[in-house]
Short mmCIF file of C-alpha atoms in Angstrom, two decimals:
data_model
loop_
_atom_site.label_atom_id
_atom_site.label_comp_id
_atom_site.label_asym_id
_atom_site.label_seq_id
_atom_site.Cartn_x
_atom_site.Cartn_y
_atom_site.Cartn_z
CA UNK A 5 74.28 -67.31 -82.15
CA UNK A 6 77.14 -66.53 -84.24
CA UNK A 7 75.22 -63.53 -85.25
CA UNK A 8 74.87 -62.20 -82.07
CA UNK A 9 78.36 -62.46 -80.79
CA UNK A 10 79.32 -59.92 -83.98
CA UNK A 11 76.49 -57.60 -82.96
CA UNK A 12 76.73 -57.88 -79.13
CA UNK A 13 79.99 -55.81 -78.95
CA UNK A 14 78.30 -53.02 -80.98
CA UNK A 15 75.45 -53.02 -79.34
CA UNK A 16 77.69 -52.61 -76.13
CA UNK A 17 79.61 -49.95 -77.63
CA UNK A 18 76.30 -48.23 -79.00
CA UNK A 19 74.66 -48.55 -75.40
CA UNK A 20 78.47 -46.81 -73.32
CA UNK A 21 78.75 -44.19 -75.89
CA UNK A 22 74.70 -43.01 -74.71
CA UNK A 23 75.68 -43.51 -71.47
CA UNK A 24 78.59 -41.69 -71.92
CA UNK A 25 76.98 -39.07 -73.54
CA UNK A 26 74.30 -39.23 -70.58
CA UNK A 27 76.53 -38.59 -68.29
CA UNK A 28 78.90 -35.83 -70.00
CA UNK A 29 75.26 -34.10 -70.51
CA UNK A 30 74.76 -34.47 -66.68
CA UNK A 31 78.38 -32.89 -65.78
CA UNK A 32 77.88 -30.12 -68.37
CA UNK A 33 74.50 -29.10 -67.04
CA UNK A 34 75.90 -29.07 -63.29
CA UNK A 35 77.66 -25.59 -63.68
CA UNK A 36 74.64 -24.27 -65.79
CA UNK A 37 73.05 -25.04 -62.24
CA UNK A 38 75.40 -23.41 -60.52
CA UNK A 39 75.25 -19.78 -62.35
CA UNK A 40 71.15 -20.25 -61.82
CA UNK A 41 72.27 -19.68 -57.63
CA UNK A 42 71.53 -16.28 -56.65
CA UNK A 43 74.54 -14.29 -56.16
CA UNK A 44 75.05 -13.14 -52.97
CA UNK A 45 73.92 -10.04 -51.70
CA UNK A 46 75.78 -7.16 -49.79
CA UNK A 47 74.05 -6.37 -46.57
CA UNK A 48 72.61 -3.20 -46.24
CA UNK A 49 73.44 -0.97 -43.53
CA UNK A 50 70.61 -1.36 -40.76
CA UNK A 51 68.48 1.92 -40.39
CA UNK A 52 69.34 4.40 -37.81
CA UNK A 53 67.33 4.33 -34.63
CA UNK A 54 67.10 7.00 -32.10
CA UNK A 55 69.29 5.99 -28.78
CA UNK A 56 66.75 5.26 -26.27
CA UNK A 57 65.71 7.92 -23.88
CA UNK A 58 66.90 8.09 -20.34
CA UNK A 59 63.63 7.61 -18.71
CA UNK A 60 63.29 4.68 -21.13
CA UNK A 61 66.07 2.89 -20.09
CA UNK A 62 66.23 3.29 -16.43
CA UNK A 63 62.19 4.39 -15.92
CA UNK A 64 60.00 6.95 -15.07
CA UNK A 65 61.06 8.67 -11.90
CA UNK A 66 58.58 8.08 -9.08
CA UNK A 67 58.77 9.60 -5.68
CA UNK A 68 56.36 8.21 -3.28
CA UNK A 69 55.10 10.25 0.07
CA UNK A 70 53.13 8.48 2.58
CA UNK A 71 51.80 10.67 5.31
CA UNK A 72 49.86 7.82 8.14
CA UNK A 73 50.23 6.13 11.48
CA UNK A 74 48.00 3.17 10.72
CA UNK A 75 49.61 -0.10 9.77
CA UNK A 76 47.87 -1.43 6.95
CA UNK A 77 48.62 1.69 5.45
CA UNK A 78 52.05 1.95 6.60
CA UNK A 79 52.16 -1.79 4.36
CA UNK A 80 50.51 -0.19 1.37
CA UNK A 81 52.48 2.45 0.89
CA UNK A 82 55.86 -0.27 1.43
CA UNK A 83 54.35 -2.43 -1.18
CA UNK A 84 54.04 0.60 -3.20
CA UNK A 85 57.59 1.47 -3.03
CA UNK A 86 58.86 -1.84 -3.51
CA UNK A 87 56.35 -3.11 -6.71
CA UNK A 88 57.43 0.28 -8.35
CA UNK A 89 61.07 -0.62 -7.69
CA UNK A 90 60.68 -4.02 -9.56
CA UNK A 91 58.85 -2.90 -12.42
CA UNK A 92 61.09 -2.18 -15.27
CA UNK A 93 58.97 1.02 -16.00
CA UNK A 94 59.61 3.03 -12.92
CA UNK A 95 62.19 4.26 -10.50
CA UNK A 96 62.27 5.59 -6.64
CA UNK A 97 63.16 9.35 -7.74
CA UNK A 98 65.25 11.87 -5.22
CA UNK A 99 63.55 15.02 -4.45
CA UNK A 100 65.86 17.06 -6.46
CA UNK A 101 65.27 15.57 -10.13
CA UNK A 102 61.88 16.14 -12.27
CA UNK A 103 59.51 13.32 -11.21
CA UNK A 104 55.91 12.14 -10.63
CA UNK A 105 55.02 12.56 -6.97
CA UNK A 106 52.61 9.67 -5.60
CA UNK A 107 51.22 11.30 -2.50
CA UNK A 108 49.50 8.75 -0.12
CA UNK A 109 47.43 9.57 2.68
CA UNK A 110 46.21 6.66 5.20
CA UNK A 111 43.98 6.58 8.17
CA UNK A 112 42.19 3.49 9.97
CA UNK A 113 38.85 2.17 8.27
CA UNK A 114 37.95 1.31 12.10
CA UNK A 115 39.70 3.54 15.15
CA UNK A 116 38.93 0.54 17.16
CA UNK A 117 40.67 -2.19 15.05
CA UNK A 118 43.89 -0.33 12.95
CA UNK A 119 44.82 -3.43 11.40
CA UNK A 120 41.79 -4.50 9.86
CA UNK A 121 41.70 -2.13 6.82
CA UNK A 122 42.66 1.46 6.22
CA UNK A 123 41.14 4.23 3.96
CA UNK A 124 43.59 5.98 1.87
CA UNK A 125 43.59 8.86 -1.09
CA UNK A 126 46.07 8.98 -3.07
CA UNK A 127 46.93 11.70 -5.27
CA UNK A 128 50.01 11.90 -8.56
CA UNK A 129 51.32 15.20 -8.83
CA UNK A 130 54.35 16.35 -11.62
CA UNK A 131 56.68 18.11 -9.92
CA UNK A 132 59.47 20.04 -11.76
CA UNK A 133 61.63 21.10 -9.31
CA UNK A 134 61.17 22.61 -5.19
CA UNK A 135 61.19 26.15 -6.34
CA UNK A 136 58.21 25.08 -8.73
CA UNK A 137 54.42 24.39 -8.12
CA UNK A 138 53.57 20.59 -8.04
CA UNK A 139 50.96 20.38 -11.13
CA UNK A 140 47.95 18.01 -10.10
CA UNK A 141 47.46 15.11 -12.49
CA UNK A 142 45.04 12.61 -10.76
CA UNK A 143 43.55 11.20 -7.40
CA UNK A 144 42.12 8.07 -6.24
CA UNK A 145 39.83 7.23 -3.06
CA UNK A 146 39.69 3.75 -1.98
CA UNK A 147 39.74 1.21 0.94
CA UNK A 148 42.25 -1.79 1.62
CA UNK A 149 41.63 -4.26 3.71
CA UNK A 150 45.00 -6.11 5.34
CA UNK A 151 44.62 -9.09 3.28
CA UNK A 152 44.65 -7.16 -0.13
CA UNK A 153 47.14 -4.84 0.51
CA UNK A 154 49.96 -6.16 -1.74
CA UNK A 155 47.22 -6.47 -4.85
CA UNK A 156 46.30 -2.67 -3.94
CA UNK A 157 49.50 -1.90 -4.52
CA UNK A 158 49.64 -3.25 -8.16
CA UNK A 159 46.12 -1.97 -8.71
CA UNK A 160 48.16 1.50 -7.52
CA UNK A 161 51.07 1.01 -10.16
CA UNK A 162 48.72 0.01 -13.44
CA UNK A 163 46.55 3.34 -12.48
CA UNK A 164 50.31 5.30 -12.01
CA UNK A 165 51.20 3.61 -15.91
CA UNK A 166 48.28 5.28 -16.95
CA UNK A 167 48.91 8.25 -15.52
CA UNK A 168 52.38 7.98 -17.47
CA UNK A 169 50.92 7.28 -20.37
CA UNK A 170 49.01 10.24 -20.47
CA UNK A 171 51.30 12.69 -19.04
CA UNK A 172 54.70 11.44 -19.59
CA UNK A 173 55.77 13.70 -22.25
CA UNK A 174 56.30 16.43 -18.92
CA UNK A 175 59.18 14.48 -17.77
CA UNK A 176 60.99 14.46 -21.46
#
């Protein structure tokens, strides 16, 4: 017993002075960490883009005519107008500005019942200015009845993005 009281306070000093050095090894390699970060660095300058084109931001100017007495007609060509108004792609042009002229022609499907359904034609036209011919771009024949008139109308504006998409570099 004696024997182990003389060696017990070296072992004790044996054992603090390893976990001493334990721990002095674990401060030292903290800043060894630290320079292993990545640095930091600069941002680069974002590219350049193009400002966005005038037709882009407000849309294509659209200027729809609607020659007709019949009233599910009459509706078509409203719905017309007003689905082109809310779509972010288009806008109701004045006569006087570059645009793409939607042309819509109605007449009763039935002279004896106008409101059941109308025939209409519709025809998109570029037109550059009064003083200029109207250049003919595309036509479409088709019925509505006066329960489909509003989904006509967005059948009408997917066939006029079409039509944009193929001739839209006129209005640039």
């Amino acid at each position: 017993m004696m024997a182990l009281r003389k060696v017990a306070p070296v072992l004790l000093l044996i054992v603090g002075l390893i976990l001493v050095g334990w721990t002095d090894a674990g401060i030292a390699q903290e800043p060894e960490q630290a320079t292993e970060q990545p640095i930091a660095q600069p941002r680069q300058a974002p590219e350049t883009q193009e400002p966005p084109r005038a037709e882009d931001a407000q849309g294509i100017p659209v200027l729809v005519e609607h020659q007709g007495t019949d009233p599910v007609g009459m509706r078509l060509a409203l719905h017309l107008k007003e689905t082109l108004q809310k779509s972010s792609l288009f806008r109701l042009a004045g006569p006087e500005e570059k645009h793409f002229s939607l042309r819509l022609v109605t007449r009763p499907q039935f002279a004896d019942r106008p409101y059941l359904g109308s025939a209409y034609v519709l025809v998109w036209r570029y037109v550059e200015s009064r003083e200029v011919l109207a250049y003919f771009l595309g036509e479409r024949l088709g019925f509505v009845d006066a329960d489909v008139v509003a989904q006509e109308a967005e059948v009408l504006v997917a066939e006029t993005d079409r039509i944009k998409g193929r001739y839209g570099y006129l209005l640039e």
